Short mmCIF file of C-alpha atoms in Angstrom, two decimals:
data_model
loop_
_atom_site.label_atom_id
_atom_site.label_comp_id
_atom_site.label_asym_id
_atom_site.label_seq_id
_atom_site.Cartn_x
_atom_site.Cartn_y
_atom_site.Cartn_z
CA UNK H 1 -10.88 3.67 26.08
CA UNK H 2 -9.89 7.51 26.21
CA UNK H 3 -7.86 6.91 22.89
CA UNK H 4 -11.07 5.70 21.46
CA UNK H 5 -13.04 8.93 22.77
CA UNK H 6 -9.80 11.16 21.56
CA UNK H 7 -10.06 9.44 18.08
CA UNK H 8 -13.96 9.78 18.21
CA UNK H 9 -13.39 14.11 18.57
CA UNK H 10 -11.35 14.34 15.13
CA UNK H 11 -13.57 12.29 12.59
CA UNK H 12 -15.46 15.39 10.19
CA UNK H 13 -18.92 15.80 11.76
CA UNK H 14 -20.62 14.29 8.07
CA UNK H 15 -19.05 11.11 9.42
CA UNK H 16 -20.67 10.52 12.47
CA UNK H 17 -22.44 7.95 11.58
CA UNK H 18 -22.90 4.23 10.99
CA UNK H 19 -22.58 1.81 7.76
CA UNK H 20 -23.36 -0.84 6.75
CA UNK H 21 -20.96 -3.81 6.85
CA UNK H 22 -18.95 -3.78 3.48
CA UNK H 23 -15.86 -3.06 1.59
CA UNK H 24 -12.99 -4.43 -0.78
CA UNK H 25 -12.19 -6.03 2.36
CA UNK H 26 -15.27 -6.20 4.12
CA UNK H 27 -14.13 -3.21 6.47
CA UNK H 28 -16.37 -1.62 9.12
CA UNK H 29 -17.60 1.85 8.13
CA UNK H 30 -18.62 5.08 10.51
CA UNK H 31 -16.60 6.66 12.87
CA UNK H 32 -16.71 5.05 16.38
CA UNK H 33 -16.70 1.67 14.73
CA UNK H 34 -13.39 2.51 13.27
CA UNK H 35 -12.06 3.69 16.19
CA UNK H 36 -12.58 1.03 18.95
CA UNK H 37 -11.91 -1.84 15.93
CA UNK H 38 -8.54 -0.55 14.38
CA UNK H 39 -7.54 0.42 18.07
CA UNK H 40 -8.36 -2.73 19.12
CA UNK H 41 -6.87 -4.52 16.24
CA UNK H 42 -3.80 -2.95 16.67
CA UNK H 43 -3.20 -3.07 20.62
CA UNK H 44 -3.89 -7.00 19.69
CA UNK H 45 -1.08 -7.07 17.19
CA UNK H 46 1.51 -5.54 19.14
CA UNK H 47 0.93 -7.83 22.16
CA UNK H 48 0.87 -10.60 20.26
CA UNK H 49 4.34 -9.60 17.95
CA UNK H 50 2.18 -11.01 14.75
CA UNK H 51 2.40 -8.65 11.58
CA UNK H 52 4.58 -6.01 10.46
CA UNK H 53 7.77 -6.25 10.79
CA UNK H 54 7.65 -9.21 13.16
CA UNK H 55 6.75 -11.31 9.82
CA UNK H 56 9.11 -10.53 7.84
CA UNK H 57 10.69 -13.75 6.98
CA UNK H 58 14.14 -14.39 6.87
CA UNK H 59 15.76 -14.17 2.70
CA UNK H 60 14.79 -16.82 0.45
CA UNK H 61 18.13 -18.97 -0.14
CA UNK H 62 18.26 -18.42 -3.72
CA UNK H 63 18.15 -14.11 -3.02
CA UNK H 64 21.13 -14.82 -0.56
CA UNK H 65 23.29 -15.68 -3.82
CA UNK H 66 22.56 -11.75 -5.15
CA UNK H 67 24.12 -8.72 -4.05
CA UNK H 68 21.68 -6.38 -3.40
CA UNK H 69 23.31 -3.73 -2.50
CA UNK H 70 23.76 -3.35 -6.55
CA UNK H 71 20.33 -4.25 -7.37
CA UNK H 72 19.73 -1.35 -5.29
CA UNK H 73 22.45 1.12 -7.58
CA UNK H 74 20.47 0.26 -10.63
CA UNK H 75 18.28 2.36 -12.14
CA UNK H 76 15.09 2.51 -9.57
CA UNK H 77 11.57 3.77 -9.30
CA UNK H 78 9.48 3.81 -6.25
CA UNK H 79 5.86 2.80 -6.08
CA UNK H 80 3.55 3.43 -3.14
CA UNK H 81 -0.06 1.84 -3.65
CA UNK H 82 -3.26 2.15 -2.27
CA UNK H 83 -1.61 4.29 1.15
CA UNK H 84 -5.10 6.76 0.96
CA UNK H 85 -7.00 7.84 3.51
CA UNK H 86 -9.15 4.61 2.93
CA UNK H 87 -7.37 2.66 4.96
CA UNK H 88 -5.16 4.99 7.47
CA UNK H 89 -7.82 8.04 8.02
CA UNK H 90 -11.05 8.11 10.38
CA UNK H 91 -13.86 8.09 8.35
CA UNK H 92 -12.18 5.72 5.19
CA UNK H 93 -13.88 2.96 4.23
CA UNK H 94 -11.32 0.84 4.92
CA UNK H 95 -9.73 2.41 8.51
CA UNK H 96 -11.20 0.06 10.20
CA UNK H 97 -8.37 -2.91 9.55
CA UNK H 98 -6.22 -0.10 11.81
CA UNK H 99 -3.28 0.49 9.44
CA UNK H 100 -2.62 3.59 10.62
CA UNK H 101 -1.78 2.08 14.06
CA UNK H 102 0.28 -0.93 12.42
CA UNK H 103 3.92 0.88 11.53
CA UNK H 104 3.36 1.15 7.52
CA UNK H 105 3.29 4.63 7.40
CA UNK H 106 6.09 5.44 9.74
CA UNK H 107 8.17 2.94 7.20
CA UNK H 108 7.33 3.87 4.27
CA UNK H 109 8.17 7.54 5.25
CA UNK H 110 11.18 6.44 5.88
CA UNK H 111 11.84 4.25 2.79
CA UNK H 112 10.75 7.20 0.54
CA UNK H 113 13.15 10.01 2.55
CA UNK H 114 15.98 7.37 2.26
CA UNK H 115 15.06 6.93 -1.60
CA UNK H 116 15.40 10.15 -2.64
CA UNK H 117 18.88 11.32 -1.45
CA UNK H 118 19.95 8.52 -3.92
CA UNK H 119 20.41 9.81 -7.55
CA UNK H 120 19.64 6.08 -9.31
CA UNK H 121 16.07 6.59 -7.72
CA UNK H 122 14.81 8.34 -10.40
CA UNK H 123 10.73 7.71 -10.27
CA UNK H 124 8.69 7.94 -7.89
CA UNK H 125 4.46 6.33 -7.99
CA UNK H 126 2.04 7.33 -5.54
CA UNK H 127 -0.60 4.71 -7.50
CA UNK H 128 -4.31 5.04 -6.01
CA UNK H 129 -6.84 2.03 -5.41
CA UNK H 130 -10.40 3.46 -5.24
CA UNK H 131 -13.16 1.45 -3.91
CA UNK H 132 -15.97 3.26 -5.69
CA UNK H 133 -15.78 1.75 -9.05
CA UNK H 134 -19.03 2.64 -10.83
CA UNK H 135 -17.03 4.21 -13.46
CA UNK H 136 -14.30 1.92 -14.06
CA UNK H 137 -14.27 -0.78 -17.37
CA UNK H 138 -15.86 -3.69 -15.89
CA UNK H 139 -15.82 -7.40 -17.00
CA UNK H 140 -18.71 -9.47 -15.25
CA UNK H 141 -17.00 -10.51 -12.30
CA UNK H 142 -15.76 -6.73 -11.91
CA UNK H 143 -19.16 -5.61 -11.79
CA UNK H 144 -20.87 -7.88 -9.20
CA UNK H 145 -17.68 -7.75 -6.95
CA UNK H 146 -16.97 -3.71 -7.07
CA UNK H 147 -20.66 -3.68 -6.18
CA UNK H 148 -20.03 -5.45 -3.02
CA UNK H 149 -17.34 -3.23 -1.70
CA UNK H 150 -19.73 -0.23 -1.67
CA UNK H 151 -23.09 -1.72 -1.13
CA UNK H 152 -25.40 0.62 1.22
CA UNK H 153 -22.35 2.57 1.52
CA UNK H 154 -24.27 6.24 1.77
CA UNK H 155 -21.33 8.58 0.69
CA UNK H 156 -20.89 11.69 -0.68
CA UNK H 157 -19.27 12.54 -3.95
CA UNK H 158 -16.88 14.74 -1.66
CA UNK H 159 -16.53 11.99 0.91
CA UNK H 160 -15.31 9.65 -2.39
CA UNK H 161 -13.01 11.89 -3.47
CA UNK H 162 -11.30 12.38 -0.13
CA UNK H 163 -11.53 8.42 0.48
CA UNK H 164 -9.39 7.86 -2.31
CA UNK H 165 -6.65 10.87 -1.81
CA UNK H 166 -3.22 10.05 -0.63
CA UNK H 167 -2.59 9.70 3.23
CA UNK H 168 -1.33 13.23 4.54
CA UNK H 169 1.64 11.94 5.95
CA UNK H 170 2.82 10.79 2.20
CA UNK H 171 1.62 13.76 0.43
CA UNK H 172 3.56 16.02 2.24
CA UNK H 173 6.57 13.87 0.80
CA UNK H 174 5.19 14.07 -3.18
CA UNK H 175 7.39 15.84 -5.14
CA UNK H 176 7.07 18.06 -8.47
CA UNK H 177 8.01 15.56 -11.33
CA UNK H 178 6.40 12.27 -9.15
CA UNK H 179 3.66 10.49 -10.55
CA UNK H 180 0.05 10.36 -9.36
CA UNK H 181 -2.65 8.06 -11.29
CA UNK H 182 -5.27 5.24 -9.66
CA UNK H 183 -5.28 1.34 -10.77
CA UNK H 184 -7.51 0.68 -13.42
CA UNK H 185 -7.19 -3.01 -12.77
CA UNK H 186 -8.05 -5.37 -9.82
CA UNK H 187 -4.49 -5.64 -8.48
CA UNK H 188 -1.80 -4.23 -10.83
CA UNK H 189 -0.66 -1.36 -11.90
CA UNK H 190 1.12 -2.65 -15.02
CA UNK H 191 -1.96 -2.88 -16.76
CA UNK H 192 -4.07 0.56 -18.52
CA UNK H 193 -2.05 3.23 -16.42
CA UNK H 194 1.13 5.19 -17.80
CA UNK H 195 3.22 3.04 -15.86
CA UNK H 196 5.03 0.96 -18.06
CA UNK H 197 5.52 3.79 -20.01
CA UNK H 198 7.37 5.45 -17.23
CA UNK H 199 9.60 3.02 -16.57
CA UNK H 200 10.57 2.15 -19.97
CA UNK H 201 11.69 5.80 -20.81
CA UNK H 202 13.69 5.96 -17.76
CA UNK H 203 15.13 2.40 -18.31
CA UNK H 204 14.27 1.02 -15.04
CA UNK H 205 15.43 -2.28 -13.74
CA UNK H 206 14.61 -1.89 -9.78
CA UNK H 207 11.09 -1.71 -8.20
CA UNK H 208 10.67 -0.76 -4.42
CA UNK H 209 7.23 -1.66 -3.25
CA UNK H 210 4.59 -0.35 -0.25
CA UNK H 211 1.55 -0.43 0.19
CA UNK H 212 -1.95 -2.11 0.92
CA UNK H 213 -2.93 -4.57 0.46
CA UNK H 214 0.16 -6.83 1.22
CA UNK H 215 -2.03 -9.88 -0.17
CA UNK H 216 -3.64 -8.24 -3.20
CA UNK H 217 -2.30 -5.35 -4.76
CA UNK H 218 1.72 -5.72 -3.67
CA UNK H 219 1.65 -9.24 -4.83
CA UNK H 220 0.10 -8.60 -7.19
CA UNK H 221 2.73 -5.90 -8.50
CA UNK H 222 5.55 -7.89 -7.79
CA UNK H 223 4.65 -10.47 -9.48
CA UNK H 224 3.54 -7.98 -12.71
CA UNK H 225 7.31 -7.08 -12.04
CA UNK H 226 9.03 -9.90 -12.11
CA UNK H 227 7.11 -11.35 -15.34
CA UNK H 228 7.60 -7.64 -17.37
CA UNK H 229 11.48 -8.20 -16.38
CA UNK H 230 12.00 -5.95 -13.30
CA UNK H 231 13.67 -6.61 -10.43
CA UNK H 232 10.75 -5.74 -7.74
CA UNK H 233 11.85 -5.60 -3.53
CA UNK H 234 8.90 -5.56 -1.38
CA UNK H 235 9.46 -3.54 2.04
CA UNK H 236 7.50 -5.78 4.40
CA UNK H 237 6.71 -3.69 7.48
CA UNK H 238 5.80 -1.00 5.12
CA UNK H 239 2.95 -2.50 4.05
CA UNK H 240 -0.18 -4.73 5.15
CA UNK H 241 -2.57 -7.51 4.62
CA UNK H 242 -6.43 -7.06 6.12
CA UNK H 243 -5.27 -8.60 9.21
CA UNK H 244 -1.91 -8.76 10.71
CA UNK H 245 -2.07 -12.10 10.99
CA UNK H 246 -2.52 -13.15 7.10
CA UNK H 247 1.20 -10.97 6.96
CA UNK H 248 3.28 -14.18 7.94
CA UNK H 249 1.72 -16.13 5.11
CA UNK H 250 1.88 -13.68 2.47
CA UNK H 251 5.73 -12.38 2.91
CA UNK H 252 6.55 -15.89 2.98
CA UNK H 253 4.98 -16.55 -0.60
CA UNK H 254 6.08 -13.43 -1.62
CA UNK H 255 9.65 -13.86 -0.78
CA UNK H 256 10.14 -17.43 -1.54
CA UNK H 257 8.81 -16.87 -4.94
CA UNK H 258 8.79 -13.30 -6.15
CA UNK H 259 10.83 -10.97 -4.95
CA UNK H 260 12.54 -10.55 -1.65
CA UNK H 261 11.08 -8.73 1.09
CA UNK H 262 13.06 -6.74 3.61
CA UNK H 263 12.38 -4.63 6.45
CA UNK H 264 12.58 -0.30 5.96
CA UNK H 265 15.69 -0.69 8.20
CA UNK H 266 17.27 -2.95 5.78
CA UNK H 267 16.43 -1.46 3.09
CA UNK H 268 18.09 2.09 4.75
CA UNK H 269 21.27 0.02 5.76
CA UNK H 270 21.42 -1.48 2.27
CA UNK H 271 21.51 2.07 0.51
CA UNK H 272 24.49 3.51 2.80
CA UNK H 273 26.60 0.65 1.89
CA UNK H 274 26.77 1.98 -1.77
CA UNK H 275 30.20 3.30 -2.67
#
């Protein structure tokens, strides 16, 4: 309980309060709520070795036959999406699935730092999901379902704008060069941003992914990947699914069908066994 009370001293005082019950994920909003549920949440996890890296299944027979220590030489970009202070910061509408206390963060840190002392890494995506849509192009089902997220949701346009900012811990590793843009579409990036653009001037054929949601907007990706021709590689503990234990599930589907997923380790290991 006195992490709780620690947690409760750093939210911004203009946060101290409760919401309602709502999000893209139907998170828990206000301060102390976030708190005691994501520290909760998490404490659960780790007892219970479900989610994370303890999900990552084992490689998919048919990526066994590829070396991918080669894949991994080819020409590469790097995509982070939806790491914002949504989901990792007290106060985001999303904190309260605790992915700040789950291990993505400390792994994709570690995928990025690895990433860049590699010259064939040569882009770098730090892609945005925000949950307040209201200005967004919206088919029918967009409309009534971006409503939903935000409903009664009494924020700010400050407390938006800081909701949907990249995590602290991965902005301090964005370089000049990198790019920065939000998904325009319910879980891809491939479709009305300047990515496929980017990746077609610099002739990519290798696509690391992180990011949240594990489920939704990684799958999603990958599988916007595979069918534009890439070769995406999903870094499982780096990323995260509402609850840890829909992870199991959705790295299995993910690596039997779409692209192989891998742990931040491996993916480390992998890279210094380039010649």
């Amino acid at each position: 309980m006195s992490q709780i009370l620690r947690l409760c001293h750093r939210y911004p005082q203009e946060l101290q309060m409760n919401y309602p019950l709502t999000t893209r994920r139907g998170a828990l909003v206000g301060a102390v709520a976030v708190a005691a549920t994501s520290t909760l949440a998490a404490d659960k996890a780790a007892a219970s070795g479900v989610g994370g890296i303890n999900a990552i299944p084992p490689l998919a027979a048919h990526w066994n036959e590829l070396d991918l220590v080669e894949i991994l030489s080819r020409p590469a970009a790097y995509m982070s999406v939806s790491q914002n202070k949504s989901v990792y910061d007290p106060g985001g509408v999303q904190a309260s699935e605790g992915h700040r206390e789950r291990g993505s963060l400390e792994a994709t840190v570690k995928v990025v730092n690895a990433a860049r002392k590699v010259k064939n890494f040569v882009s770098f995506n730090w892609i945005g999901y925000e949950v307040f849509r209201g200005n967004y192009p919206q088919s029918d089902f967009d409309r009534v379902q971006y409503a939903s997220w935000t409903k009664g949701l009494n924020f700010s346009s400050e407390m938006k704008r800081r909701d949907n900012e990249l995590v602290g811990e991965l902005r301090a590793l964005v370089r000049p060069g990198d790019n920065e843009f939000n998904e325009l579409a319910l879980q891809t990036a491939f479709a009305g941003t300047q990515l496929p653009l980017e990746l077609a001037r610099k002739r990519i054929q290798t696509i690391v992914l992180t990011g949240v949601h594990l489920d939704w907007c990684i799958e999603g990706n990958a599988r916007a990947a595979r069918d534009a021709g890439y070769l995406p590689i999903v870094i499982g503990d780096a990323c995260g699914c509402q609850k840890p234990e829909q992870e199991a599930a959705a790295m299995q589907r993910i690596n039997n069908f779409f692209a192989p997923v891998i742990s931040a380790d491996r993916f480390v290991e992998l890279l210094s066994q380039r010649a």
